[in-house]
Short mmCIF file of C-alpha atoms in Angstrom, two decimals:
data_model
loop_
_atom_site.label_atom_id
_atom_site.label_comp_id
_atom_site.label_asym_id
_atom_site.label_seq_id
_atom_site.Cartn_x
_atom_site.Cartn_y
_atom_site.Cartn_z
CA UNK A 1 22.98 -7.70 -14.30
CA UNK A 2 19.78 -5.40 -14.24
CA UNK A 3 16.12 -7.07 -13.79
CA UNK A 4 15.33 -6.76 -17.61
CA UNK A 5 18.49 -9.30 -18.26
CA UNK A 6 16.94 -11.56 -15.65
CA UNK A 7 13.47 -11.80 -17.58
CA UNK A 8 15.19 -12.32 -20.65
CA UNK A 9 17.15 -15.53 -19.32
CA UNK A 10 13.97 -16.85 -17.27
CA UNK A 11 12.40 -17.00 -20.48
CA UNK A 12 15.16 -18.41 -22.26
CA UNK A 13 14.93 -21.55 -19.87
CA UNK A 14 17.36 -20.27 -16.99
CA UNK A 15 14.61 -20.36 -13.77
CA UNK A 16 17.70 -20.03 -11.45
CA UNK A 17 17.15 -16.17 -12.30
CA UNK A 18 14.25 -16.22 -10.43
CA UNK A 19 15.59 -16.06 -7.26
CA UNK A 20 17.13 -12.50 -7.12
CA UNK A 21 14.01 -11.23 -9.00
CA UNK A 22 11.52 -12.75 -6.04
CA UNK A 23 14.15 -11.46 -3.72
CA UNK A 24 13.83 -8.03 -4.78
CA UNK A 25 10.51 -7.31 -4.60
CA UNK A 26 9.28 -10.35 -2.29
CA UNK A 27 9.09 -8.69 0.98
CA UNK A 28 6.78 -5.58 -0.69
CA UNK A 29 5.11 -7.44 -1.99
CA UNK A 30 3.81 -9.39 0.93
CA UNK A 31 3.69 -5.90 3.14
CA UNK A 32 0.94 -4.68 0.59
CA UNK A 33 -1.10 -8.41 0.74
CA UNK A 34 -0.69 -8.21 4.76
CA UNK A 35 -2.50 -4.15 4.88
CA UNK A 36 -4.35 -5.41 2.67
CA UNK A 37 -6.07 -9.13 4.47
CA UNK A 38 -4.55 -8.05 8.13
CA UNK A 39 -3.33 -11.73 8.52
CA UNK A 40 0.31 -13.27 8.04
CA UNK A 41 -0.83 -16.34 6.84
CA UNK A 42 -3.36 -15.38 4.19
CA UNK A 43 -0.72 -12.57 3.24
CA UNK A 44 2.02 -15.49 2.32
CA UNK A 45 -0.11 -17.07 0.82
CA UNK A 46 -1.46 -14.35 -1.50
CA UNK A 47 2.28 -13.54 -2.12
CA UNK A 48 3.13 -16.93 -3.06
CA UNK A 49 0.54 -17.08 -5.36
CA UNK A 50 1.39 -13.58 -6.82
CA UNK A 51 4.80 -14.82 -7.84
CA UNK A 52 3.48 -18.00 -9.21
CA UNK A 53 1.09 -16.51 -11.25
CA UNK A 54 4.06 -14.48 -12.41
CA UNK A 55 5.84 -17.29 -13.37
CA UNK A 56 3.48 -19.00 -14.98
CA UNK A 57 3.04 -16.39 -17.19
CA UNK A 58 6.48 -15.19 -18.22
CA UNK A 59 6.96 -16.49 -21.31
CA UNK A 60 4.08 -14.13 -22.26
CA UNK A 61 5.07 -11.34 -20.47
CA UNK A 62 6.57 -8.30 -22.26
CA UNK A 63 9.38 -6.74 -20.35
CA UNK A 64 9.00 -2.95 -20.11
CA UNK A 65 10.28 -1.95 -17.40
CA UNK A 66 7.49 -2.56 -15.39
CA UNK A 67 8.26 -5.54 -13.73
CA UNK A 68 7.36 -4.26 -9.90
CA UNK A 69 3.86 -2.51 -10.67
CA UNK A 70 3.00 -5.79 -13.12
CA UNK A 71 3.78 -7.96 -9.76
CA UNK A 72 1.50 -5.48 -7.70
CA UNK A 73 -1.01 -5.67 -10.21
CA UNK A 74 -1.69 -9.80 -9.95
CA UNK A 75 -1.12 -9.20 -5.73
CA UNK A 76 -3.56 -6.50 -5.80
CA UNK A 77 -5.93 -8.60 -7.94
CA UNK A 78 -6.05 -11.97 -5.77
CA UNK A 79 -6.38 -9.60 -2.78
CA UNK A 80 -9.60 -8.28 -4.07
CA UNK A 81 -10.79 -11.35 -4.83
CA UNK A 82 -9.94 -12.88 -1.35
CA UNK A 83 -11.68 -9.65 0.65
CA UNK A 84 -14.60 -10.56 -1.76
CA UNK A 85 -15.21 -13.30 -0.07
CA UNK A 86 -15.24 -11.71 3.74
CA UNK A 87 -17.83 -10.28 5.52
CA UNK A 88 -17.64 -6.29 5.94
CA UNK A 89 -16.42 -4.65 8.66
CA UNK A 90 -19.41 -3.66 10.92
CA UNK A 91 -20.29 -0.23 12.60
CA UNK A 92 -19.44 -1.19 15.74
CA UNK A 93 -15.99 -2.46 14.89
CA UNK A 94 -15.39 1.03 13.03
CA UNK A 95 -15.85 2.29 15.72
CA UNK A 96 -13.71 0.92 18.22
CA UNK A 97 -11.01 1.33 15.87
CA UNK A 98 -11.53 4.75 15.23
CA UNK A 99 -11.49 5.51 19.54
CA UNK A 100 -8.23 3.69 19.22
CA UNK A 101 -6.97 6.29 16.50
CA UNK A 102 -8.16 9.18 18.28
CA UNK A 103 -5.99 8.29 21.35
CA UNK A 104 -2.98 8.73 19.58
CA UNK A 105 -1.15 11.81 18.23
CA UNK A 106 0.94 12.43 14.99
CA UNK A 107 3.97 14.56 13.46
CA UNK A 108 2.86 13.79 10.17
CA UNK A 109 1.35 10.67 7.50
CA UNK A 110 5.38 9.56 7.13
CA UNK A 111 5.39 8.70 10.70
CA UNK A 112 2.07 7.15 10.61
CA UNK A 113 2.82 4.58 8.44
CA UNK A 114 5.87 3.63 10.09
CA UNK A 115 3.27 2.47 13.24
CA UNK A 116 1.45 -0.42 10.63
CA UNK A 117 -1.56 -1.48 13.34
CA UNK A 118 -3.03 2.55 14.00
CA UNK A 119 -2.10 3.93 10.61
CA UNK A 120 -4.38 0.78 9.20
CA UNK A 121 -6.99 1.79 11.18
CA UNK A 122 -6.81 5.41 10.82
CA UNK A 123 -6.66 4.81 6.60
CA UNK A 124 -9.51 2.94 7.68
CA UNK A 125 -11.35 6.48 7.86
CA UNK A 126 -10.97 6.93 3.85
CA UNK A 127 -13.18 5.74 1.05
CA UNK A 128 -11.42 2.46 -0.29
CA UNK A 129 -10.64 4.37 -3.74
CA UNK A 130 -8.33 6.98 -1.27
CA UNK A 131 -6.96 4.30 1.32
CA UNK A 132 -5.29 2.46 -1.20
CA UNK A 133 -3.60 5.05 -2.69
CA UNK A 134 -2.30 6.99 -0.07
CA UNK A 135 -0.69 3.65 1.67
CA UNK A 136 0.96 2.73 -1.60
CA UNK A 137 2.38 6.48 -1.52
CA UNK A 138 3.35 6.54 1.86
CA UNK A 139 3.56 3.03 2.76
CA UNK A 140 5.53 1.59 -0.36
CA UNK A 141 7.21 4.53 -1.52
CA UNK A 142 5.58 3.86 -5.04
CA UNK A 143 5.47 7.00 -7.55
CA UNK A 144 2.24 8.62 -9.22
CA UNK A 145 2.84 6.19 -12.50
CA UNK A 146 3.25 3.13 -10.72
CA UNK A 147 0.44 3.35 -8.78
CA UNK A 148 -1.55 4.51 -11.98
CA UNK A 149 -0.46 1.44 -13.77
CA UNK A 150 -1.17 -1.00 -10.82
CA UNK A 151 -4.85 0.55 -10.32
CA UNK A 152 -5.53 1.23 -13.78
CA UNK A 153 -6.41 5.42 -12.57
CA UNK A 154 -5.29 8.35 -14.72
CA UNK A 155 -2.11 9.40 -12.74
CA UNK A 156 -4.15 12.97 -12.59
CA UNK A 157 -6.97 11.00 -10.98
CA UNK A 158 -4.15 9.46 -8.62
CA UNK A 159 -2.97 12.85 -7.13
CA UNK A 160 -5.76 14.49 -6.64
CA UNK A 161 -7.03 11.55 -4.68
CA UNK A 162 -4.05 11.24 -2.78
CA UNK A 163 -4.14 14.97 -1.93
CA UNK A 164 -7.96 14.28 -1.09
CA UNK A 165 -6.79 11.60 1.36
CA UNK A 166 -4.40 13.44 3.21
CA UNK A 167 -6.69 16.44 3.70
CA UNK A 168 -9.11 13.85 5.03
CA UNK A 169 -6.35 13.00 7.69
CA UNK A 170 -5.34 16.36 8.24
CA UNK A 171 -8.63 17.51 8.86
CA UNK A 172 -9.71 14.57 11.02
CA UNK A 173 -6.41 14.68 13.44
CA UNK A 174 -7.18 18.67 13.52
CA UNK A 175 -10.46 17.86 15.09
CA UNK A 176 -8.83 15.09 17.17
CA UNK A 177 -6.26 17.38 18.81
CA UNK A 178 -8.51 20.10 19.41
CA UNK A 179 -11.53 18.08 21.62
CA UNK A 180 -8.39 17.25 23.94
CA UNK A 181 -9.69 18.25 27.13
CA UNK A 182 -6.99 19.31 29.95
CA UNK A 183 -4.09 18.34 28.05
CA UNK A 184 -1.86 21.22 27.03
CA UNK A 185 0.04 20.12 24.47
CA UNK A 186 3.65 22.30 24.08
CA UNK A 187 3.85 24.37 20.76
CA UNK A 188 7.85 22.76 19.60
CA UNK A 189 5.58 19.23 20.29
CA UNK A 190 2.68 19.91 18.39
CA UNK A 191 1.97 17.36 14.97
CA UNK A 192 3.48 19.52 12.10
CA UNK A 193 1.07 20.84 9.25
CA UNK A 194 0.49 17.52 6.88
CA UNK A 195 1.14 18.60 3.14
CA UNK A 196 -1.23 19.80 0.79
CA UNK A 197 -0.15 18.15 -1.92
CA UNK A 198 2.51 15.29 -1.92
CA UNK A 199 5.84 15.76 -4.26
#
């Protein structure tokens, strides 16, 4: 039975569908609320309240085959409007996070976002309107058109900024390699060239 079928018997009165719907997409879900808050409890929470919001609207919603980037959507939207409410990160705590980053070496953005803690901090180094979008790339394996839908961005808008992003990265790790001092790093070890452009 495909996800559509699901939707269709939820709103028909059948909430035992539910389950293998929140089990599909539950556990993304909360990985995107936790990059995004950087707390386990808030991130439940916020995931909780993404699928309740869901469900509390299904007998509205429209199924299009859009189920996972509608769910990111609402997650995506209470996140925002949690952060709203924290203070910003200050200068000095950029900072220490950025040392932290500049410790470490790379073979490329795939591996970085398998290592959650540094690759938050080093996306930390984008603008906000690039962070996201590379980590939902990267981090949640979500295509160009998702990611336009969720955000709302032309999916041309979306590439380019992801491409933006990773030259960002590229460049930065580059410079982070290179002010080394006494390490001599062994050419079959050295990070691989990031792409320009992801496929």
């Amino acid at each position: 039975m495909d996800e559509s079928e699901w939707i269709r018997r939820i709103q028909r009165g059948k909430p035992e569908y539910l389950t293998p719907l929140i089990e599909r997409y539950y556990a993304g879900i909360q990985k995107y609320c936790y990059w995004r808050v950087r707390n386990g409890e808030e991130s439940k929470d916020l995931t909780q309240e993404t699928f309740y919001r869901f469900c509390r609207h299904i007998e509205n919603y429209k199924n299009t085959g859009k189920c996972r980037s509608y769910l990111y959507m609402i997650a995506r939207n209470l996140c925002n409007d949690h952060l709203r409410k924290r203070p910003p990160l200050s200068w000095e705590e950029a900072g220490e996070a950025i040392g932290r980053v500049a410790s470490q070496q790379y073979s490329s953005i795939e591996e970085q976002v398998e290592r959650e803690q540094l690759v938050h901090e080093l996306l930390q180094l984008l603008p906000e309107e690039q962070r996201e979008m590379v980590f939902m790339r990267f981090c949640l394996d979500l295509a160009f058109r998702d990611i336009a839908r969720i955000t709302g961005v032309n999916m041309c808008m979306v590439q380019y900024r992801v491409k933006r992003g990773l030259g960002v990265l590229r460049r930065y790790l580059e410079r982070s390699e290179s002010s080394e001092e006494g390490i001599e790093i062994c050419p079959r070890h050295r990070p691989k060239e990031l792409p320009l452009a992801p496929r």
